Short mmCIF file of C-alpha atoms and ligand atoms in Angstrom, two decimals:
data_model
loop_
_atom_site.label_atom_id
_atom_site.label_comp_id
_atom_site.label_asym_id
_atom_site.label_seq_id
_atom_site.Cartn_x
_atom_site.Cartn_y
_atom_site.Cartn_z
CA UNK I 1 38.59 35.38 -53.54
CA UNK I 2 38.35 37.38 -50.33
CA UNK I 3 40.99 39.17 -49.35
CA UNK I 4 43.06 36.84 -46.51
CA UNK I 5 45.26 40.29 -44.96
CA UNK I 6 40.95 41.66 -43.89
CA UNK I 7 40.05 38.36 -42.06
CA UNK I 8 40.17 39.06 -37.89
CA UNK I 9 41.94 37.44 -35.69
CA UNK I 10 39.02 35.21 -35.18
CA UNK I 11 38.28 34.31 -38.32
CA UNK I 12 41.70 33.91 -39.58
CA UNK I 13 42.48 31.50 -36.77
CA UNK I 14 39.43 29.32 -38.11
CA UNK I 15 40.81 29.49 -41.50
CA UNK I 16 44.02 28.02 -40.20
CA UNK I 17 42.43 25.02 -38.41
CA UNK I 18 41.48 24.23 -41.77
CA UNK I 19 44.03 25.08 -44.13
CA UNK I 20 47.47 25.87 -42.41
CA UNK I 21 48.12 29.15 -42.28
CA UNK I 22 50.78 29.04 -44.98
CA UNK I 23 48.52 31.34 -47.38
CA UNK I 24 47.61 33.77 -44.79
CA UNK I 25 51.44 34.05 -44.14
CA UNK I 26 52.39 34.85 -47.75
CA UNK I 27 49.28 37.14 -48.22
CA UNK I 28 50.74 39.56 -44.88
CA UNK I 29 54.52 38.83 -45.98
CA UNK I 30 53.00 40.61 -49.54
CA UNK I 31 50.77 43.69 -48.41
CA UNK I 32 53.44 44.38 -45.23
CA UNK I 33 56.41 44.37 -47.84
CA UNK I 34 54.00 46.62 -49.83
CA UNK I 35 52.83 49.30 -47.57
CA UNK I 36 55.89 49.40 -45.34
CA UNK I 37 57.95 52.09 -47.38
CA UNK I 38 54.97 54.16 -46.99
CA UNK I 39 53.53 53.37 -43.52
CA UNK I 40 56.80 53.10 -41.47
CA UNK I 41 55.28 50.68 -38.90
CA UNK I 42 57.58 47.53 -39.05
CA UNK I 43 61.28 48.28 -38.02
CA UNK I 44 62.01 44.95 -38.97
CA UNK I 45 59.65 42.22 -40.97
CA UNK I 46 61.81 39.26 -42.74
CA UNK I 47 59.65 37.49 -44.91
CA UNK I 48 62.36 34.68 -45.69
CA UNK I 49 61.67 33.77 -41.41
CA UNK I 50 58.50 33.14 -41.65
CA UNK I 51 57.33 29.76 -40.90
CA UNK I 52 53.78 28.38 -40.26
CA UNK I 53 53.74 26.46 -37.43
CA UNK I 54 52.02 23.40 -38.23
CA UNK I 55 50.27 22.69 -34.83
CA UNK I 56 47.41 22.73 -33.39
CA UNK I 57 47.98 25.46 -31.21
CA UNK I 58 45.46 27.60 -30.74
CA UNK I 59 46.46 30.65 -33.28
CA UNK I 60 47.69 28.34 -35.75
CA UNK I 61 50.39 29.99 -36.89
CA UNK I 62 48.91 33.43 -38.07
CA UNK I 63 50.91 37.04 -38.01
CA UNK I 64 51.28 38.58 -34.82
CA UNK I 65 53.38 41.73 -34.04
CA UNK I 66 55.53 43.13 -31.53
CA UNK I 67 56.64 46.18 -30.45
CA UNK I 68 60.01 46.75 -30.48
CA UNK I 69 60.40 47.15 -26.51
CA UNK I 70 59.73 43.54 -26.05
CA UNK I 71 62.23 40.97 -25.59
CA UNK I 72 62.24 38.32 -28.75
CA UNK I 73 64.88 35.33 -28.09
CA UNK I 74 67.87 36.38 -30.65
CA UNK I 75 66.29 38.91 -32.27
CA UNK I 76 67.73 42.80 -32.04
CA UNK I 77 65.51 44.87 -30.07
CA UNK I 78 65.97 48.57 -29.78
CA UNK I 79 63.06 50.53 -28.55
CA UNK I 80 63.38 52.65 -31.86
CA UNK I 81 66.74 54.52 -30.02
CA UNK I 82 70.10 54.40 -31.64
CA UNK I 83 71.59 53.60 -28.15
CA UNK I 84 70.04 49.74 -28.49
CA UNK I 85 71.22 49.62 -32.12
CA UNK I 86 72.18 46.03 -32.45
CA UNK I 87 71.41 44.33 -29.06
CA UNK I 88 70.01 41.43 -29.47
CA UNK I 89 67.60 40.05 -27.28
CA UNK I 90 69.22 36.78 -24.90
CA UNK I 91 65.54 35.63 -23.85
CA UNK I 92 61.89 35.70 -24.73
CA UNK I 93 59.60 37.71 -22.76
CA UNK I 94 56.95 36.38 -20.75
CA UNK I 95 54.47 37.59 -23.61
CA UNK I 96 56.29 35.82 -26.21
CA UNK I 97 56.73 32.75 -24.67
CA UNK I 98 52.89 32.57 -24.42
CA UNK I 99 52.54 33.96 -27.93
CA UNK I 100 54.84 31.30 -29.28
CA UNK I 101 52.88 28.60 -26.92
CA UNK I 102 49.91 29.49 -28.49
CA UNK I 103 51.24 29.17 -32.39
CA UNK I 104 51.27 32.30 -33.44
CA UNK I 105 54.03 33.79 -35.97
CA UNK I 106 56.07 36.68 -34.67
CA UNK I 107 55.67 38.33 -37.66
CA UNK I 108 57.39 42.27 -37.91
CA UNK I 109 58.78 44.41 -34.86
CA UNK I 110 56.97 47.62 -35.13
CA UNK I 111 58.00 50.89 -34.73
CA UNK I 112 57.59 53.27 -31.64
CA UNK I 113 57.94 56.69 -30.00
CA UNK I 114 62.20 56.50 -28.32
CA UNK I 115 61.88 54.19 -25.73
CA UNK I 116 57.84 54.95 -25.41
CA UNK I 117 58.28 58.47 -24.77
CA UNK I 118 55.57 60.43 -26.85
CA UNK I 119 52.48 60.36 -28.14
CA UNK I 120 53.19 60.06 -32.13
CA UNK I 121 55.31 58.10 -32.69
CA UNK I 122 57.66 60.93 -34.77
CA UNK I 123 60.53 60.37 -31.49
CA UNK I 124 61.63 57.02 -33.28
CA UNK I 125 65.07 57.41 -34.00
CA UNK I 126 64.60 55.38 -37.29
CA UNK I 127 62.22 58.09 -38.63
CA UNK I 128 57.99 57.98 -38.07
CA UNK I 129 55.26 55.90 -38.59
CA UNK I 130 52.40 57.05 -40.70
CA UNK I 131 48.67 57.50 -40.21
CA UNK I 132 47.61 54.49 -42.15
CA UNK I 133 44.14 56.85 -43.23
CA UNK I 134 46.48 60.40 -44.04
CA UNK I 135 49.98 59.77 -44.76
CA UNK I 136 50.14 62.81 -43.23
CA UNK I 137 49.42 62.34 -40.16
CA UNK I 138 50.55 60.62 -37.36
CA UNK I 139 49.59 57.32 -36.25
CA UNK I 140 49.51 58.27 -32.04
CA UNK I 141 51.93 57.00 -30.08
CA UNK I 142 54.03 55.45 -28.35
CA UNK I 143 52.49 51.84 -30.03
CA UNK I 144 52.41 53.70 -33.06
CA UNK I 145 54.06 51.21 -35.26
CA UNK I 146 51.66 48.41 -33.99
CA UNK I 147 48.46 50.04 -34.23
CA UNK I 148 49.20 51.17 -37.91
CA UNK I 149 49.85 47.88 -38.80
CA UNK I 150 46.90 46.45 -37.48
CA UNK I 151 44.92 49.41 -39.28
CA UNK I 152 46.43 48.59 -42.44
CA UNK I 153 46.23 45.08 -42.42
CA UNK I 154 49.32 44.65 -42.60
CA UNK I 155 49.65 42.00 -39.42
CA UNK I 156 46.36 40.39 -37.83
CA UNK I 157 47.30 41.71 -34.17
CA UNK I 158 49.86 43.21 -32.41
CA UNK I 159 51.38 43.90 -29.07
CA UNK I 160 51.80 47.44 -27.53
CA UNK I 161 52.77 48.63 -23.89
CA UNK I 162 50.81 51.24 -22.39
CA UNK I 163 52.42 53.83 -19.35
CA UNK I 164 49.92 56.55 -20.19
CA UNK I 165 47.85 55.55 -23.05
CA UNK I 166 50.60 54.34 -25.57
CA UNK I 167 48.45 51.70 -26.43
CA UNK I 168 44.86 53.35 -26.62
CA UNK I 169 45.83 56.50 -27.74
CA UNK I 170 47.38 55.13 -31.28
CA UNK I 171 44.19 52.64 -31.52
CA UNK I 172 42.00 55.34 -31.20
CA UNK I 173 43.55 57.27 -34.04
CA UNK I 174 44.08 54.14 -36.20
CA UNK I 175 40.37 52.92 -35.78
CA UNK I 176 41.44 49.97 -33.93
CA UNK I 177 40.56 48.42 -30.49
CA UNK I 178 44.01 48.25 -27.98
CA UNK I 179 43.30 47.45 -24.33
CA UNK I 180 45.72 47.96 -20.91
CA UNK I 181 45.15 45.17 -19.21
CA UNK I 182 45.09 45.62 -15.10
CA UNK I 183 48.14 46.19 -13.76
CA UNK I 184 49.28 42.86 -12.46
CA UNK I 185 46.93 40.60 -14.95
CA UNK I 186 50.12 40.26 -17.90
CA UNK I 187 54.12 39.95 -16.77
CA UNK I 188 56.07 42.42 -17.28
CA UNK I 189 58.95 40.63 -17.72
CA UNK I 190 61.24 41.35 -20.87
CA UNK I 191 59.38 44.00 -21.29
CA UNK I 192 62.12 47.10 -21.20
CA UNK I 193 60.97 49.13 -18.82
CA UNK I 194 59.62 53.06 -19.12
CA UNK I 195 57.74 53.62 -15.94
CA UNK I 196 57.70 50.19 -14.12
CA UNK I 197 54.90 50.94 -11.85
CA UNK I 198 52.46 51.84 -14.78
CA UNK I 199 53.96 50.12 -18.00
CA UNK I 200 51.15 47.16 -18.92
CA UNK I 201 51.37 45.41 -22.17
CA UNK I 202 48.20 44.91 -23.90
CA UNK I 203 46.76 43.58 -27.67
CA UNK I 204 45.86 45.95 -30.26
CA UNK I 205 43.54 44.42 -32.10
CA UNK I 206 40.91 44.62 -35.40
CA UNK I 207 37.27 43.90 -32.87
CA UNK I 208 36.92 43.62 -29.27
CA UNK I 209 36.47 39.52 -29.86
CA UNK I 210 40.03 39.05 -31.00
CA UNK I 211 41.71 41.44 -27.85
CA UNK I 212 39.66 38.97 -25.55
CA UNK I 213 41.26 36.13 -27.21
CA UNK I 214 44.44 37.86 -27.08
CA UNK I 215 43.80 38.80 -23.42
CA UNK I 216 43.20 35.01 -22.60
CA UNK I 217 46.17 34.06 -23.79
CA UNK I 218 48.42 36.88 -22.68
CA UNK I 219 47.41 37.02 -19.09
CA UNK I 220 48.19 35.18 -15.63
CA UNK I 221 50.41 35.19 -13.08
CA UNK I 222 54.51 35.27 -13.73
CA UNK I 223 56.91 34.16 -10.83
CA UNK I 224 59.69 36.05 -13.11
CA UNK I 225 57.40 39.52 -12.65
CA UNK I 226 57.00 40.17 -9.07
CA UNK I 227 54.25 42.65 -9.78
CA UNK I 228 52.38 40.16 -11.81
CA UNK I 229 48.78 39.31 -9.45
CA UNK I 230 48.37 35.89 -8.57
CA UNK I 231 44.53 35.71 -9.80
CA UNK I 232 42.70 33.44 -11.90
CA UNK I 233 42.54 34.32 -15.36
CA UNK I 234 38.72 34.31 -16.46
CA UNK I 235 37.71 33.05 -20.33
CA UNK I 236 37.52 36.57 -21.42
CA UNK I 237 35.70 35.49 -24.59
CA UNK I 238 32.56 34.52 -22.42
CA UNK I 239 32.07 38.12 -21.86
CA UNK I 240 31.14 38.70 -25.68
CA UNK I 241 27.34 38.19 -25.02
CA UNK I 242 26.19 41.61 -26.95
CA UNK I 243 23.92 42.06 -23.78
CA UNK I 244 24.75 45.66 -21.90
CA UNK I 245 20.78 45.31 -20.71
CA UNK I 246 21.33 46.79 -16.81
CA UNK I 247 25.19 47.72 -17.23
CA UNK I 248 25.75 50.77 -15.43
CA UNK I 249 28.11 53.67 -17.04
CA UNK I 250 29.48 56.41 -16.06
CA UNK I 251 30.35 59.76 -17.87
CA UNK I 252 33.04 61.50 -15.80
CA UNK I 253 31.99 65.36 -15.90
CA UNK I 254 35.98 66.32 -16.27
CA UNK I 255 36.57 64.13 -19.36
CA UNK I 256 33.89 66.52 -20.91
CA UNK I 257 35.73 69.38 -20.89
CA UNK I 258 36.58 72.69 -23.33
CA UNK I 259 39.58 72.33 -25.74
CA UNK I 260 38.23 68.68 -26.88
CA UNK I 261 37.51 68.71 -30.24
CA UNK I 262 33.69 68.50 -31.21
CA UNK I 263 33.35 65.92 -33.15
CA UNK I 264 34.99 63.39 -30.64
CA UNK I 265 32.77 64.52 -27.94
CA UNK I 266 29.97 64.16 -30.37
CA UNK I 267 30.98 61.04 -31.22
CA UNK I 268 31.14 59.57 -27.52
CA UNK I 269 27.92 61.17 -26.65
CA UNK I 270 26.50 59.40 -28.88
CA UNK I 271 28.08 56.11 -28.30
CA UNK I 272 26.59 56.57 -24.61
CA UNK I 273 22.72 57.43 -26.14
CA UNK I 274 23.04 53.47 -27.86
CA UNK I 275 24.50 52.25 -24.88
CA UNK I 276 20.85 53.67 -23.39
CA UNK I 277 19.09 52.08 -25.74
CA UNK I 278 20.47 48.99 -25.57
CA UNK I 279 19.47 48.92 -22.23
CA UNK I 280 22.55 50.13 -20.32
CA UNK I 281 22.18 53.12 -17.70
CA UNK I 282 23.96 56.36 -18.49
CA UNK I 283 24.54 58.63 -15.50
CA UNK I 284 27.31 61.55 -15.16
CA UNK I 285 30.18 61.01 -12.54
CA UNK I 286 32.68 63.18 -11.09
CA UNK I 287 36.50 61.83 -11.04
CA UNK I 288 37.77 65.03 -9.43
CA UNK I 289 41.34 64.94 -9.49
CA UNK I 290 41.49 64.47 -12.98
CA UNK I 291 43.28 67.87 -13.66
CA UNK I 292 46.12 66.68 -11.39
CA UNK I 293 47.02 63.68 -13.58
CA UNK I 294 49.10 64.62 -16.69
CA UNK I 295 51.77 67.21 -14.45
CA UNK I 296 51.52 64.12 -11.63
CA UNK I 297 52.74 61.75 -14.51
CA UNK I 298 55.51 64.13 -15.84
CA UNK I 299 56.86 63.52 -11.93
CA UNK I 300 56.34 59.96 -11.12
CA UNK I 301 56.94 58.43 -14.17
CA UNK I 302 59.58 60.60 -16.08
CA UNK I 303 61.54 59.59 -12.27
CA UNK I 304 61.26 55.97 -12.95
CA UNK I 305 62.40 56.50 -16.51
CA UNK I 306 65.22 58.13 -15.38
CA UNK I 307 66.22 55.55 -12.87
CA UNK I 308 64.78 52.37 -15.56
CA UNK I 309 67.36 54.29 -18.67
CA UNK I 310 70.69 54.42 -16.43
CA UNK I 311 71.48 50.80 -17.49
CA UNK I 312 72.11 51.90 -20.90
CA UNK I 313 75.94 53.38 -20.99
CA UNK I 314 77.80 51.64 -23.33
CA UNK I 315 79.29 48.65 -21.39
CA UNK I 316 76.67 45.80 -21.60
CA UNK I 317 73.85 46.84 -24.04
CA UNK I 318 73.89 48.26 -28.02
CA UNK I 319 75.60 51.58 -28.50
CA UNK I 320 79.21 52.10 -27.65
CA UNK I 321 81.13 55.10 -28.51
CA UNK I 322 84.71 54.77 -27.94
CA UNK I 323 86.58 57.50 -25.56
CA UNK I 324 89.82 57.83 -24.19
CA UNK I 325 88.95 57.12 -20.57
CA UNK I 326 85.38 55.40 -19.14
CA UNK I 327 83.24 58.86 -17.79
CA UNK I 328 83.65 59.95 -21.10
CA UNK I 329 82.34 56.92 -22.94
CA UNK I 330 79.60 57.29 -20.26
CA UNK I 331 79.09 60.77 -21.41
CA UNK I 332 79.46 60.05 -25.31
CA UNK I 333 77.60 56.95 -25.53
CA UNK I 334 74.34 58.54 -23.64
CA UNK I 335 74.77 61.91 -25.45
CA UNK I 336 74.83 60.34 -29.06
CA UNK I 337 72.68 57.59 -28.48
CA UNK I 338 69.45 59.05 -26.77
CA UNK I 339 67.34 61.20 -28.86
CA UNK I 340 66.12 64.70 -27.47
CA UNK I 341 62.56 63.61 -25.59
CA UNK I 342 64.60 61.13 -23.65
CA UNK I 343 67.15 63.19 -22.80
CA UNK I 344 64.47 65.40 -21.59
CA UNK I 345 62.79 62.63 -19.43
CA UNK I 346 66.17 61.94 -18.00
CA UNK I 347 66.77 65.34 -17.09
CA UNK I 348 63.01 65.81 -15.28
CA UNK I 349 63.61 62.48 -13.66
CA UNK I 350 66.59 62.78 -12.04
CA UNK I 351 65.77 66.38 -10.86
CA UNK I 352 62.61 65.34 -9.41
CA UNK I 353 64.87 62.51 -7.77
CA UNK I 354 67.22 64.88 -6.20
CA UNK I 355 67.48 65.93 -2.85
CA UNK I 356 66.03 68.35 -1.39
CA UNK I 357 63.36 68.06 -4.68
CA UNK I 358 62.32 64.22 -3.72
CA UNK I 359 59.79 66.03 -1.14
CA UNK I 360 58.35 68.80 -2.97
CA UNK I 361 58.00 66.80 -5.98
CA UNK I 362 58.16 63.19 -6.19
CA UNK I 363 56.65 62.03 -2.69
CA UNK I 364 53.63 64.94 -3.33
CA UNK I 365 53.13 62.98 -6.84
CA UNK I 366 52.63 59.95 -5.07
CA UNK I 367 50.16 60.98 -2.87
CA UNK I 368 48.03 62.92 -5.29
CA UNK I 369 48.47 59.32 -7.47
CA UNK I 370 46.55 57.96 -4.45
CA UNK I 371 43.61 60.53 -4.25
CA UNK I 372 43.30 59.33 -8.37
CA UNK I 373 42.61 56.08 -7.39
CA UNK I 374 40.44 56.89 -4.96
CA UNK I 375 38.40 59.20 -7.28
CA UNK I 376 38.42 55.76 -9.50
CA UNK I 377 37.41 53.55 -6.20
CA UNK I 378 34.40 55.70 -5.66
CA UNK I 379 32.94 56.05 -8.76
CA UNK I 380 32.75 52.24 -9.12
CA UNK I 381 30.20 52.03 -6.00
CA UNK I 382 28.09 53.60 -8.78
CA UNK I 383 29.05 52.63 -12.05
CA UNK I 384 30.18 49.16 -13.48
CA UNK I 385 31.85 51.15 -16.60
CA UNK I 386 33.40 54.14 -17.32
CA UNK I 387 33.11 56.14 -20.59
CA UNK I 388 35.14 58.95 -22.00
CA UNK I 389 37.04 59.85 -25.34
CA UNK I 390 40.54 58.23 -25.61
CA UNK I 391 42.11 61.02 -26.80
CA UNK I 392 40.86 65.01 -27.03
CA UNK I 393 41.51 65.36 -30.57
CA UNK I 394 41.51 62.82 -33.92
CA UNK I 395 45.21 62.46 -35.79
CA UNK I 396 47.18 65.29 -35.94
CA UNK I 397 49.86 66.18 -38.86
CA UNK I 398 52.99 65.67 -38.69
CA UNK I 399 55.40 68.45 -36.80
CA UNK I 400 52.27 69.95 -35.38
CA UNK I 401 53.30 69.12 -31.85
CA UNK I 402 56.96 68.48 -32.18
CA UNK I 403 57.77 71.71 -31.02
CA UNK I 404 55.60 72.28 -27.62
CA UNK I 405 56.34 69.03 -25.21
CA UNK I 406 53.39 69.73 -23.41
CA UNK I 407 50.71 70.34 -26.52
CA UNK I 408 51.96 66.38 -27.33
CA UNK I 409 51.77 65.26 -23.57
CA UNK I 410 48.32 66.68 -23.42
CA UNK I 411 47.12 64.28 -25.67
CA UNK I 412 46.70 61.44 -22.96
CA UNK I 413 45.15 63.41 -20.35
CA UNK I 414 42.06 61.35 -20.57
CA UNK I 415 44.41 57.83 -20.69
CA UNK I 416 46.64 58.63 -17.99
CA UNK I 417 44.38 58.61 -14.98
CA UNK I 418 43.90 54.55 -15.80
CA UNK I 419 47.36 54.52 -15.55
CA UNK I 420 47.81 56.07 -12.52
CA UNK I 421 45.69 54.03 -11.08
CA UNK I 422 46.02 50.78 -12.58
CA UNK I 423 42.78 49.81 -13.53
CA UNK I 424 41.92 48.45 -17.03
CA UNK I 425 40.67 50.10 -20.27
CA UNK I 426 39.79 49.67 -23.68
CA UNK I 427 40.18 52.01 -26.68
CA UNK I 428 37.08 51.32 -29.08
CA UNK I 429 36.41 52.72 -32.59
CA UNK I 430 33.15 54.79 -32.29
CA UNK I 431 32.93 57.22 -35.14
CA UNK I 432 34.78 59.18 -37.83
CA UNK I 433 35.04 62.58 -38.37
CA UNK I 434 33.78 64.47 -41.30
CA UNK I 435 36.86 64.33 -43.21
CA UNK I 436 37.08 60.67 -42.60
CA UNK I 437 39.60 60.00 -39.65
CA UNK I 438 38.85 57.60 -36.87
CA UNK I 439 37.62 58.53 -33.29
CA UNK I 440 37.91 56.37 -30.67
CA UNK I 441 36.20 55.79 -27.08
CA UNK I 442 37.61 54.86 -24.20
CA UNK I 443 35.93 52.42 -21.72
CA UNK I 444 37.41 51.46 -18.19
CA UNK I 445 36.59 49.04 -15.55
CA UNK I 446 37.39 47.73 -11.67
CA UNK I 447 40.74 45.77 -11.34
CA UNK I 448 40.70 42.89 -12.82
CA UNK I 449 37.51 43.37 -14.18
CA UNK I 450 38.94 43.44 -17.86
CA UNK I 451 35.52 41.25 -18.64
CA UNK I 452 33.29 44.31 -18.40
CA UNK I 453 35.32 46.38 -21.34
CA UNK I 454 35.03 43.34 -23.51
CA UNK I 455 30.97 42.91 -22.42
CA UNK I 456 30.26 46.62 -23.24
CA UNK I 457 32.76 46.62 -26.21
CA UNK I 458 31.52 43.87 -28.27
CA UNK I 459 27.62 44.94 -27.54
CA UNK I 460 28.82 48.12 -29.06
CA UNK I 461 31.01 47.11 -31.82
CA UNK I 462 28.58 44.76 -33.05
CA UNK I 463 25.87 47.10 -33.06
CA UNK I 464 27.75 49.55 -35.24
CA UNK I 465 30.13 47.43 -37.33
CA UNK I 466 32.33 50.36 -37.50
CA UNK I 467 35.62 48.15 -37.38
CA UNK I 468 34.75 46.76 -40.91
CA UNK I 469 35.60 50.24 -42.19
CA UNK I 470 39.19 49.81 -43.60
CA UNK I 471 41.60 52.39 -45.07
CA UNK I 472 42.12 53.04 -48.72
CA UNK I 473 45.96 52.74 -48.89
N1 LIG F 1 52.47 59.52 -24.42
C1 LIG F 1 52.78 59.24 -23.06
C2 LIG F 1 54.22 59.59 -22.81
O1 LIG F 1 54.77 60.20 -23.64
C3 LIG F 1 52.51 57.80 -22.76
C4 LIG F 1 53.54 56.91 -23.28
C5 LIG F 1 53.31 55.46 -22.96
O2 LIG F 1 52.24 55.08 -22.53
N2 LIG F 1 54.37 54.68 -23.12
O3 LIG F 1 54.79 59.27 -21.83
#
């Protein structure tokens, strides 16, 4: 019998036209309630909920997960912090709605980095996610939780949100595909916000076919997001052709650079030489500003944080620690209920904020955030794709970064840039290293051109098969 929990997205989805989706369900429900003690990626799964919807919706009912920073009508949602313990969610997001509109099961709320702050997911207050590959390792972050769980078939997709690679930083250590969609292309809304002018959420996914149905189904424009682009959604799915023949790349010169790991920057070289010989071009590019981008980030975004967190003081969500008189409930609440890395991003945030600091830092951030983007809007006169490594390194262990902040915020310096300048990418599996862990590349497009990640991604992962390499767990 083949095993139900390995099917894709795709071919799961064809199984339930056929047969309901009820056997799927209890296959997940089994291998999630098995691997979660170890694996740490659902913060909540309840088996006994689970109901196929017998439609004909499009995803027929199969297992879908959600981070646990998106809204899920009357379900607790806490963003892994002990300050949302017990709020429960009054609406659906935008996301869900469309999920649920589509059939699919909102199957376990996965754990995260505190609110999306981190890059390994070992900030959750409600202790880490595992490396579904090495126990001992971490699973990236901050959609830690989901990409495990997708690694580990222990859901058949899931949603993250991505501010500076918190989506395809955790697929590429997981071996799995996760894409940020353009800024604009999916709503925003009920999504609790981290940085609101770079937080995108985005599928993480097994192949590149089942994030373009995913894509189809999560984008378009939301009246409740006023950020959300009034374009046309395209049928992403047309773009899965396995033709690259004429596609132009480019290999940014600073994404190249010493202190990457060899073996990643093996691996992507070598992605590029099959992109050549499947008939792509392969030139080398220069995104200058690049260096600027992580300490840029650590302005702009930790200063939307700050402002984005100052809802959450005890009076109308979660945590509330009782005090004689209301500054010091204030005081308590926020004290005992954020964990250290958000305190931290508070702190940066609101002295970045500050007067007399607003100039020197936060306004400069925002211009060099515009020479980014122009480094971006130049290099696509040339190039149709871009193609680096997602992250500099494969998994790390556990506690290896906990102690230096800016070892762990180095890890997104080649996702970040996208980020700043709001175009989408694509985290692909493209290799492993010797001792067995997944490396990931990282392809990235024009606005709204989402189409040309999943063109050049599916000609790829086709060619190699590499996503049909599954943990032993
Ligand atoms: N790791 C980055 C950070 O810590 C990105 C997080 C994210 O994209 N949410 O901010």
């Amino acid at each position: 019998m083949t095993d139900l929990c390995r099917l894709t997205l795709k071919e799961a989805t064809d199984l339930a036209k056929q047969d309901g989706a009820q056997s799927l369900l209890n296959a997940f429900s089994k291998r999630a309630q098995a691997l979660n003690p170890k694996v740490n990626a659902f913060l909540r799964f309840d088996p006994a909920k689970i109901e196929a919807s017998v439609n004909k919706a499009p995803l027929c009912g199969v297992p879908v997960s959600i981070k646990d920073n998106i809204c899920i009508d009357g379900r607790e949602v806490t963003c892994a912090s002990r300050i949302l313990a017990g709020h429960v969610a009054p609406y659906d997001a935008t996301v869900i709605e469309k999920l649920k509109a589509a059939g699919a099961t909102l199957f376990g709320q996965c754990n995260m980095d505190e609110f999306a702050f981190g890059s390994s997911c070992e900030t959750s207050a409600i202790g880490p996610c595992k490396h579904p590959w090495d126990l001992a390792r971490v699973p990236g972050g901050s959609s830690g939780g989901s990409a495990a769980a997708v690694a580990a078939d222990m859901t058949l997709a899931a949603l993250g949100s991505d501010t500076g690679g918190s989506i395809r930083q955790p697929a590429a250590l997981c071996g799995v595909v996760g894409l940020k969609p353009t800024y604009g292309r999916v709503s925003r809304y009920g999504l609790i916000a981290f940085g609101s002018s770079f937080d995108q959420i985005g599928p993480i996914t097994k192949t590149v076919e089942d994030a373009a149905i995913l894509t189809n189904i999560l984008s378009g424009h939301d009246p409740k997001d006023s950020t959300s682009a009034p374009r046309s959604v395209p049928d992403f799915t047309q773009a899965l052709k396995r033709d690259v023949k004429g596609l132009r790349i480019g290999l940014p010169k600073e994404y190249f650079i010493e202190g990457i790991d060899p073996e990643v920057e093996k691996s992507v070289r070598q992605a590029a030489d099959l992109y050549k010989k499947l008939g792509a071009t392969v030139q080398t590019i220069s995104l200058p500003h690049t260096e600027y981008s992580v300490a840029v980030y650590y302005i702009v975004a930790v200063a939307e944080a700050s402002s984005n967190l100052g809802r959450f003081d005890g009076v109308e969500y979660g945590l509330r620690v009782p005090a004689k008189e209301l500054r010091e409930m204030y005081f308590e609440t926020r004290d005992q209920g954020f964990g250290q890395e958000a305190k931290r991003r508070i702190l940066l945030g609101t002295f970045v904020l500050s007067a007399g600091y607003y100039e020197a830092y936060y306004l400069k951030g925002q211009k060099v955030r515009t020479l980014i983007r122009q480094d971006f809007e130049k290099a696509f006169r040339e190039v149709d794709v871009i193609l680096s490594p997602t992250s500099p390194t494969p998994a790390f262990k556990i506690g290896e970064k906990t102690a230096d902040p800016l070892a762990m915020y180095l890890s997104d310096i080649f996702t970040i840039p996208a980020n700043h300048a709001g175009i989408p990418a694509m985290s692909v599996p493209c290799g492993f290293t010797a001792s067995g862990l997944p490396i990931g590349m990282q392809l990235m497009a024009r606005p709204f051109e989402e189409a040309a990640l999943f063109r050049a991604g599916y000609a790829f992962e086709q060619e190699t098969g590499i996503y049909k390499k599954k943990p032993t767990l």
